[in-house]
């Protein structure tokens, strides 16, 4: 009985690579790749590239010899897809690792999140480098400015973008106005950020007066960049809502505006929230429009409608470009990397918040 089972198994597995074949090929590719790189000058990146090429060639060749051309082509396609994925993932991993390595020392510095740069001069940085004193100065003023400016820009952009997308999907019907709005939204999508900053500065120059730099002006500039993203993402989400849901609501005698607010938007809220998050992530790291419209401050400013205001991107920019102590730029670099890490954490929290909102407000699918 057991001999019959063994023969059946061998017949089923005949002409197939063993399950451990990829691991054997990978081990050999790593060893041979290290040997080749040792001859021409070893480096980790080159070792990875050479090993990946050797792995693909070895696995495809072995598969062709044992399994035939069809399976070999399948293995080649798999290697190419996985390789493309890893190549696309490498820059992201590199950025995260670099920011973590350089940003954690600044983030764990006492007072980094709770103090501003008010009163911090180059003498303090020189003392920190030469005498080992703690690095003074933090990002509280920039963090507060980023939150205020981005929040105000979101308050401006989301209603405008969402209402525009509702008009295009529910009321536009390919009318000339709808086509014109779509055209200008496409144009606004490609506007450079500095142009948005110049527009907001010129707009408030004409209304308020010359030299007007406040967080509100910066929020208007960022809203110019956010609105097209919100419109486009919301429009696509509203389009994928099945027409059967609208027709069922109309059949029950529900008015169109109520159908939109109670049926269409709740159905698409998950995608809309993701689009809003994408728009916020698009502008939260902008530097040029903030410099033009809000300037740069080293003190805390709680009034978004008055006075210059700092943000995390401008804080990073000034700390790198104009260190507090030009002769000892180390503390400034440390603050800049710490601020960059905080900015990445903010974007991550925004994505988590969007997922939570989407889960809470998504339509229930159960009975």
PDB file of N, CA and C in Angstrom, residues 6 16 33 38 62 96 103 111 146 167 183 236 247 262 279 295 331 334:
ATOM      1  N   UNK A   6       3.730   5.923  -2.708  1.00  0.00           N
ATOM      2  CA  UNK A   6       4.990   6.563  -3.075  1.00  0.00           C
ATOM      3  C   UNK A   6       5.086   6.720  -4.575  1.00  0.00           C
ATOM      4  N   UNK A  16       8.867  18.512 -11.684  1.00  0.00           N
ATOM      5  CA  UNK A  16       8.677  19.729 -10.915  1.00  0.00           C
ATOM      6  C   UNK A  16       9.896  19.997 -10.047  1.00  0.00           C
ATOM      7  N   UNK A  33      27.632  35.984  -5.943  1.00  0.00           N
ATOM      8  CA  UNK A  33      27.621  37.437  -6.062  1.00  0.00           C
ATOM      9  C   UNK A  33      28.642  38.094  -5.162  1.00  0.00           C
ATOM     10  N   UNK A  38      33.766  40.794  -4.557  1.00  0.00           N
ATOM     11  CA  UNK A  38      35.039  40.873  -3.835  1.00  0.00           C
ATOM     12  C   UNK A  38      36.204  41.113  -4.790  1.00  0.00           C
ATOM     13  N   UNK A  62      17.217  26.381 -14.299  1.00  0.00           N
ATOM     14  CA  UNK A  62      16.896  25.109 -13.641  1.00  0.00           C
ATOM     15  C   UNK A  62      15.458  24.698 -13.967  1.00  0.00           C
ATOM     16  N   UNK A  96      13.173  56.059   4.625  1.00  0.00           N
ATOM     17  CA  UNK A  96      12.732  55.808   5.999  1.00  0.00           C
ATOM     18  C   UNK A  96      13.924  55.532   6.909  1.00  0.00           C
ATOM     19  N   UNK A 103      17.178  61.286  12.340  1.00  0.00           N
ATOM     20  CA  UNK A 103      16.166  62.071  13.022  1.00  0.00           C
ATOM     21  C   UNK A 103      15.911  61.700  14.460  1.00  0.00           C
ATOM     22  N   UNK A 111      13.125  68.710  25.227  1.00  0.00           N
ATOM     23  CA  UNK A 111      12.558  69.991  24.845  1.00  0.00           C
ATOM     24  C   UNK A 111      12.412  70.198  23.353  1.00  0.00           C
ATOM     25  N   UNK A 146       2.455  74.447  11.283  1.00  0.00           N
ATOM     26  CA  UNK A 146       2.072  73.461  10.266  1.00  0.00           C
ATOM     27  C   UNK A 146       0.652  72.975  10.489  1.00  0.00           C
ATOM     28  N   UNK A 167     -21.147  68.514  -8.211  1.00  0.00           N
ATOM     29  CA  UNK A 167     -21.746  69.160  -9.377  1.00  0.00           C
ATOM     30  C   UNK A 167     -21.348  68.444 -10.666  1.00  0.00           C
ATOM     31  N   UNK A 183     -11.605  71.202 -17.273  1.00  0.00           N
ATOM     32  CA  UNK A 183     -10.383  71.687 -17.922  1.00  0.00           C
ATOM     33  C   UNK A 183      -9.514  72.472 -16.934  1.00  0.00           C
ATOM     34  N   UNK A 236     -13.923  60.749  -8.906  1.00  0.00           N
ATOM     35  CA  UNK A 236     -13.789  59.340  -9.275  1.00  0.00           C
ATOM     36  C   UNK A 236     -14.527  58.442  -8.298  1.00  0.00           C
ATOM     37  N   UNK A 247     -31.202  55.252  -8.279  1.00  0.00           N
ATOM     38  CA  UNK A 247     -32.531  54.981  -8.823  1.00  0.00           C
ATOM     39  C   UNK A 247     -33.462  54.411  -7.768  1.00  0.00           C
ATOM     40  N   UNK A 262     -27.394  61.268   1.718  1.00  0.00           N
ATOM     41  CA  UNK A 262     -27.675  60.083   2.528  1.00  0.00           C
ATOM     42  C   UNK A 262     -27.292  58.766   1.859  1.00  0.00           C
ATOM     43  N   UNK A 279      -4.539  64.740  -0.553  1.00  0.00           N
ATOM     44  CA  UNK A 279      -4.386  66.174  -0.782  1.00  0.00           C
ATOM     45  C   UNK A 279      -3.602  66.826   0.361  1.00  0.00           C
ATOM     46  N   UNK A 295       6.287  83.652   5.495  1.00  0.00           N
ATOM     47  CA  UNK A 295       7.601  84.013   6.016  1.00  0.00           C
ATOM     48  C   UNK A 295       8.161  82.931   6.912  1.00  0.00           C
ATOM     49  N   UNK A 331      24.314  70.935  15.224  1.00  0.00           N
ATOM     50  CA  UNK A 331      23.018  71.046  15.915  1.00  0.00           C
ATOM     51  C   UNK A 331      21.868  71.429  14.985  1.00  0.00           C
ATOM     52  N   UNK A 334      20.873  68.410  13.121  1.00  0.00           N
ATOM     53  CA  UNK A 334      20.133  67.516  14.007  1.00  0.00           C
ATOM     54  C   UNK A 334      18.677  67.960  14.142  1.00  0.00           C
TER      55      UNK A 334
END
